[in-house]
Coordinates of N, CA, C and O in Angstrom, one line a residue:
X115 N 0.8 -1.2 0.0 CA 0.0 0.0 0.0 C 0.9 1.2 0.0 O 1.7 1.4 0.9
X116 N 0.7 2.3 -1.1 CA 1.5 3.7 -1.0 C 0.9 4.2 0.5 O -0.1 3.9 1.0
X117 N 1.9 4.8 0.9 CA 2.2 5.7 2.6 C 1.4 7.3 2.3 O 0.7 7.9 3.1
X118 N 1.6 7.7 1.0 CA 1.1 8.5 1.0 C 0.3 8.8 -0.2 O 0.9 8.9 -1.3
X119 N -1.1 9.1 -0.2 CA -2.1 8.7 -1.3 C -2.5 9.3 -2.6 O -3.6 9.6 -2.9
X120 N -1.4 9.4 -3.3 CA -1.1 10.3 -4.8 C -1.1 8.9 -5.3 O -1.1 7.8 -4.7
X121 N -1.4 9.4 -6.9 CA -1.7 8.3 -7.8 C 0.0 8.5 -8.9 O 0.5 9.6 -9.3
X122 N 0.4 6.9 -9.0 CA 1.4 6.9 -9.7 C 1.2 6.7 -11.4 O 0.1 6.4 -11.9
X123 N 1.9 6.9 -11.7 CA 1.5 7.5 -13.1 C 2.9 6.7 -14.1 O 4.1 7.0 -13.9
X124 N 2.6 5.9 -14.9 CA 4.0 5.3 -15.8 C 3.8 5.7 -17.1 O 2.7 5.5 -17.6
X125 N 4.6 6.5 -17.7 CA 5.0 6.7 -19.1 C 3.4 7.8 -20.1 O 3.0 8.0 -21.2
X126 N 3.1 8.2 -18.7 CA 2.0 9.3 -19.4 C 2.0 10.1 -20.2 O 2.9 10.9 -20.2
X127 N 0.8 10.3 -21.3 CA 1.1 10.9 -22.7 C 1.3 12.2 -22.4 O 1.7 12.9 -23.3
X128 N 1.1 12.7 -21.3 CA 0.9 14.0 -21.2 C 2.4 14.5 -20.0 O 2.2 15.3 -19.1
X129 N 3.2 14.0 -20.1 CA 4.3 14.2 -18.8 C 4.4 15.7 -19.0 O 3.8 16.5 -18.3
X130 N 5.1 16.0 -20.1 CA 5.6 17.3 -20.5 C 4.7 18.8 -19.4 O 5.2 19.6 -18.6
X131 N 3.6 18.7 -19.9 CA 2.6 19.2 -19.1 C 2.5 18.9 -17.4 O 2.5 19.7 -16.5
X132 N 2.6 17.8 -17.5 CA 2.4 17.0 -16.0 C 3.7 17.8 -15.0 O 3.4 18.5 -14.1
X133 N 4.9 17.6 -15.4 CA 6.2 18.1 -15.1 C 5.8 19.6 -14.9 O 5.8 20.1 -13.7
X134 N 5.5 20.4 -15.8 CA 5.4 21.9 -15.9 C 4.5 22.4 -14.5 O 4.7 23.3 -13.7
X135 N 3.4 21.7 -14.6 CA 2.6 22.1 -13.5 C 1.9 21.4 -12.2 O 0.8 21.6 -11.6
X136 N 3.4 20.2 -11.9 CA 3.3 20.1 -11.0 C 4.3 20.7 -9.7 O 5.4 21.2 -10.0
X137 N 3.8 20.5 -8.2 CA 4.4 21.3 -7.3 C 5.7 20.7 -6.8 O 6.4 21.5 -6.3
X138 N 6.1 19.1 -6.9 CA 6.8 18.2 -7.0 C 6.9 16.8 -7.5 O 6.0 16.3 -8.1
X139 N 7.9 16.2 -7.2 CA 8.1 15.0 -8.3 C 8.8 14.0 -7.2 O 9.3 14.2 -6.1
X140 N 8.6 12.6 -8.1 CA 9.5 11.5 -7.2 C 9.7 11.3 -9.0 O 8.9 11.4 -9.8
X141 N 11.4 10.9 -9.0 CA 12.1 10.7 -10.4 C 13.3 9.6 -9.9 O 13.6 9.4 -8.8
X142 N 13.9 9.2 -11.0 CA 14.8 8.3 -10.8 C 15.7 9.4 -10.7 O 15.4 10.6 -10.5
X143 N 17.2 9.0 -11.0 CA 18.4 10.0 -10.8 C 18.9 10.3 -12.3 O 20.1 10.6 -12.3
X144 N 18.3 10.3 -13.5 CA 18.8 10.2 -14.5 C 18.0 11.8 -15.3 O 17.9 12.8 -14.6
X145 N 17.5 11.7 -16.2 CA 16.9 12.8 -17.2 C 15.9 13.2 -16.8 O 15.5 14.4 -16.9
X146 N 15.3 12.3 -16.2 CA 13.7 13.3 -16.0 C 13.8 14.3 -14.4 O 13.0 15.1 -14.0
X147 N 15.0 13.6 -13.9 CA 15.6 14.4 -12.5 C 16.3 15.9 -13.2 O 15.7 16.9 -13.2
X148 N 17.5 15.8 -13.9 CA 17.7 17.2 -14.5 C 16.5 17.7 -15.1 O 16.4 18.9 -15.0
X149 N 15.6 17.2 -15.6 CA 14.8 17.9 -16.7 C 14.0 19.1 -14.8 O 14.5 20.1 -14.5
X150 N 13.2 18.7 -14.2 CA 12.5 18.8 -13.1 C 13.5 19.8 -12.3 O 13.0 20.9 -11.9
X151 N 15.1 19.6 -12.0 CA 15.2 20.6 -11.3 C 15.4 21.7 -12.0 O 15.6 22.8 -11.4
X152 N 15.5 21.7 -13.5 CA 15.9 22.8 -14.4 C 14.5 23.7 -14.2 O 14.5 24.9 -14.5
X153 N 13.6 23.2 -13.9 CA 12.1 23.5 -13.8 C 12.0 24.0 -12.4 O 11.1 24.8 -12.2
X154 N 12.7 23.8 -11.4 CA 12.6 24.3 -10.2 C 11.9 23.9 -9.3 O 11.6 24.6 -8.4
X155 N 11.4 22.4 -9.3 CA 10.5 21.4 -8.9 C 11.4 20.7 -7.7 O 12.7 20.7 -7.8
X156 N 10.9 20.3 -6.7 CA 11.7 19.9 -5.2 C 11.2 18.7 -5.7 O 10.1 18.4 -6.2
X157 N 12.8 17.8 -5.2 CA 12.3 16.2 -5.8 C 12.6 15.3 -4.9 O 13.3 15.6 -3.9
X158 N 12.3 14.5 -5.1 CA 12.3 13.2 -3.9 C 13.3 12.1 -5.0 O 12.6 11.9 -6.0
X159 N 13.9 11.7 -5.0 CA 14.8 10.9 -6.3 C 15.1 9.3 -5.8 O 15.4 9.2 -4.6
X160 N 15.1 8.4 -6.4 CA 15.1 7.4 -6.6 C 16.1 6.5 -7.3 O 15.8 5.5 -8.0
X161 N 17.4 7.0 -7.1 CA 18.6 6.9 -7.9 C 18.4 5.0 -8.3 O 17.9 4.1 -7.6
X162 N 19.1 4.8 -9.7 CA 18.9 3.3 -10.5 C 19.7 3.1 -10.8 O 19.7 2.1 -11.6
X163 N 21.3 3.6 -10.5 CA 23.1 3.0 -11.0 C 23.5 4.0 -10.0 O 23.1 5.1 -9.6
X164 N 24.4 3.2 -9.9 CA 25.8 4.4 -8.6 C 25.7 5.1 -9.3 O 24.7 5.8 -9.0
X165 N 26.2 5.4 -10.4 CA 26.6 7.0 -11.0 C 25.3 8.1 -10.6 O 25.5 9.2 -10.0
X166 N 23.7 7.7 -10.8 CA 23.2 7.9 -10.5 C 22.8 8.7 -9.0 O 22.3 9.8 -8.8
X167 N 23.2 7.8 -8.4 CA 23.6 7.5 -6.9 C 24.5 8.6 -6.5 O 24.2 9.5 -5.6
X168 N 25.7 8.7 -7.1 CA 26.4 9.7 -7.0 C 26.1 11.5 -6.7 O 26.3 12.3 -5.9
X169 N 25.6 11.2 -8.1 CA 24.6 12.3 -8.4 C 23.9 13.0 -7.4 O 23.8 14.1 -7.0
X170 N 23.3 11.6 -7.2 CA 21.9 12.0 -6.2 C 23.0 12.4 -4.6 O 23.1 13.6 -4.7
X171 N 23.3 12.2 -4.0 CA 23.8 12.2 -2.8 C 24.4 13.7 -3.4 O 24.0 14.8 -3.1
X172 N 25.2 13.6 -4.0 CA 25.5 15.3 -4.4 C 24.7 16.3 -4.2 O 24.7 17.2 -3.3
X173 N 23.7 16.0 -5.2 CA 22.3 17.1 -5.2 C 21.9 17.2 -3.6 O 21.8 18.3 -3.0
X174 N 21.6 16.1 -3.0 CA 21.1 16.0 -1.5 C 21.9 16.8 -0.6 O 21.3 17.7 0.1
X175 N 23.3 16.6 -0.6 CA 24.1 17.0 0.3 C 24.1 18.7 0.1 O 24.4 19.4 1.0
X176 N 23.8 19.4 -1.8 CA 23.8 20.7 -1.5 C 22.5 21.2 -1.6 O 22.2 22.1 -2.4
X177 N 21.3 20.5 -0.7 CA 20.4 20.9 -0.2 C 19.1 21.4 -1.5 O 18.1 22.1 -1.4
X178 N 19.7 20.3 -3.2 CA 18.9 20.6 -4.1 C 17.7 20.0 -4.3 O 16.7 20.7 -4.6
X179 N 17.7 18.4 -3.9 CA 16.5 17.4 -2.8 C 16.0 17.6 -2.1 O 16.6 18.3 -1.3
X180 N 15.0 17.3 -2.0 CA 14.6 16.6 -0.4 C 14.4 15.7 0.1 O 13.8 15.7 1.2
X181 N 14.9 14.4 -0.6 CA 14.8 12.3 -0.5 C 15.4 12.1 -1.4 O 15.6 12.4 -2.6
X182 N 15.9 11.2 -0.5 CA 16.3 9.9 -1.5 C 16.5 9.0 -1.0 O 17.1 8.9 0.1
X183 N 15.9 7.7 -1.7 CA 16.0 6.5 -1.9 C 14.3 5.9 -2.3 O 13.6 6.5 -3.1
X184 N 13.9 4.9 -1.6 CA 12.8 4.0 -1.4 C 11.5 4.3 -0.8 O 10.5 3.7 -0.9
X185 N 11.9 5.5 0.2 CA 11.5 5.3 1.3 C 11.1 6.9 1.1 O 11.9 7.9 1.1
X186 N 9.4 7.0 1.0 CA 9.0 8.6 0.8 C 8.1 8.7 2.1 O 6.9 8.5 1.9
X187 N 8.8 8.8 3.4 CA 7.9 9.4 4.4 C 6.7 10.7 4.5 O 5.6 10.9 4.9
X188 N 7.7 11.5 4.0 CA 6.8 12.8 4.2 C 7.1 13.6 2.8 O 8.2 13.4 2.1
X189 N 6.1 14.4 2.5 CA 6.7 15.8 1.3 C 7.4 16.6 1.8 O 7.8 16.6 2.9
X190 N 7.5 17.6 0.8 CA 8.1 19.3 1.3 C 7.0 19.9 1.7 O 6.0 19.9 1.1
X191 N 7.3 20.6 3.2 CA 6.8 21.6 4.2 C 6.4 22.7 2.8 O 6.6 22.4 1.6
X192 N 5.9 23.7 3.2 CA 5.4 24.8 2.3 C 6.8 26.0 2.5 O 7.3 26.8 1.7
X193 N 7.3 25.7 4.0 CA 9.0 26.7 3.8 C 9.8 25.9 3.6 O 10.9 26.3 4.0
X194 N 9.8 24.7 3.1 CA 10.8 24.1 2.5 C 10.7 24.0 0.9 O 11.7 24.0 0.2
X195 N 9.6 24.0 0.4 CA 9.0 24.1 -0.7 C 10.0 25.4 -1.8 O 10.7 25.3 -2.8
X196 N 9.7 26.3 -1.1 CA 10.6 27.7 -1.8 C 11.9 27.5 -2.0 O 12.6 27.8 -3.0
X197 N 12.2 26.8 -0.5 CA 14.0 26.8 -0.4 C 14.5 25.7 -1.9 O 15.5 25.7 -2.6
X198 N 13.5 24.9 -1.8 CA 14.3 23.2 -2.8 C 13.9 24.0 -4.3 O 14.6 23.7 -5.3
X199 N 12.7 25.3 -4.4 CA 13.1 25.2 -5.5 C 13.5 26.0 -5.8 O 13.5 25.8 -7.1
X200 N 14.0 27.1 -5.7 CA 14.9 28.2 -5.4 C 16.4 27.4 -6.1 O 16.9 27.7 -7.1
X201 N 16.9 26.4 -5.1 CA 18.1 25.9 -5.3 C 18.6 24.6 -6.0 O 19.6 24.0 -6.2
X202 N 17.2 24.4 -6.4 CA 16.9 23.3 -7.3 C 17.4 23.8 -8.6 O 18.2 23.2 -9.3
X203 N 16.9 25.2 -9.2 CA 17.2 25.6 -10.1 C 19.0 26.5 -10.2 O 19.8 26.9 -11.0
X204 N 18.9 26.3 -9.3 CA 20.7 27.0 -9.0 C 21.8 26.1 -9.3 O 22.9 26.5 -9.6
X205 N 21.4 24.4 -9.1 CA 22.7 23.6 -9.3 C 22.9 23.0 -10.5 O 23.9 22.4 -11.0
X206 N 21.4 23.5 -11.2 CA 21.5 23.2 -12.4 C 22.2 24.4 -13.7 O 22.0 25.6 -13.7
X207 N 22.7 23.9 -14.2 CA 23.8 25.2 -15.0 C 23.4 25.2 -16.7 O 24.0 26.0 -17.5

């Protein structure tokens, strides 16, 4: 049973859209993670290869995340909300 009750969504015709106007994301650690923080979106990531992995603990450690791994206990607060995406768009170049 999902912990928390959003509907998951695989390979939807409409992402592009979906991405644009949503408030956050759970993504793996690869393309659709850069695409999202270039967007300014606070992500929860799901890294799928070390390199990945890499990545992701990077982004985490400079405060561009807010999760990672398996394990999605809680979302972004509404003042954390600003901060992830504020600097979500900053580490992306």
């Amino acid at each position: 049973m999902n912990p928390i009750p959003y509907k998951i969504l695989k390979n939807p015709p409409d992402l592009a859209e979906r991405m644009a106007q949503c408030r956050w994301a759970v993504t793996n650690g690869g393309i659709s993670m850069l695409e999202m923080l270039c967007l300014g979106k606070p992500l929860h990531v799901i890294p799928q290869t070390q390199r990945e992995t890499q990545l992701v603990e990077y982004l985490f450690t400079q405060k561009g995340i807010f999760g990672v791994g398996n394990d999605l206990n809680s979302i972004p607060l509404n003042e954390e909300y600003s901060q992830l995406k504020s600097r979500a768009s900053q580490l992306i170049d």
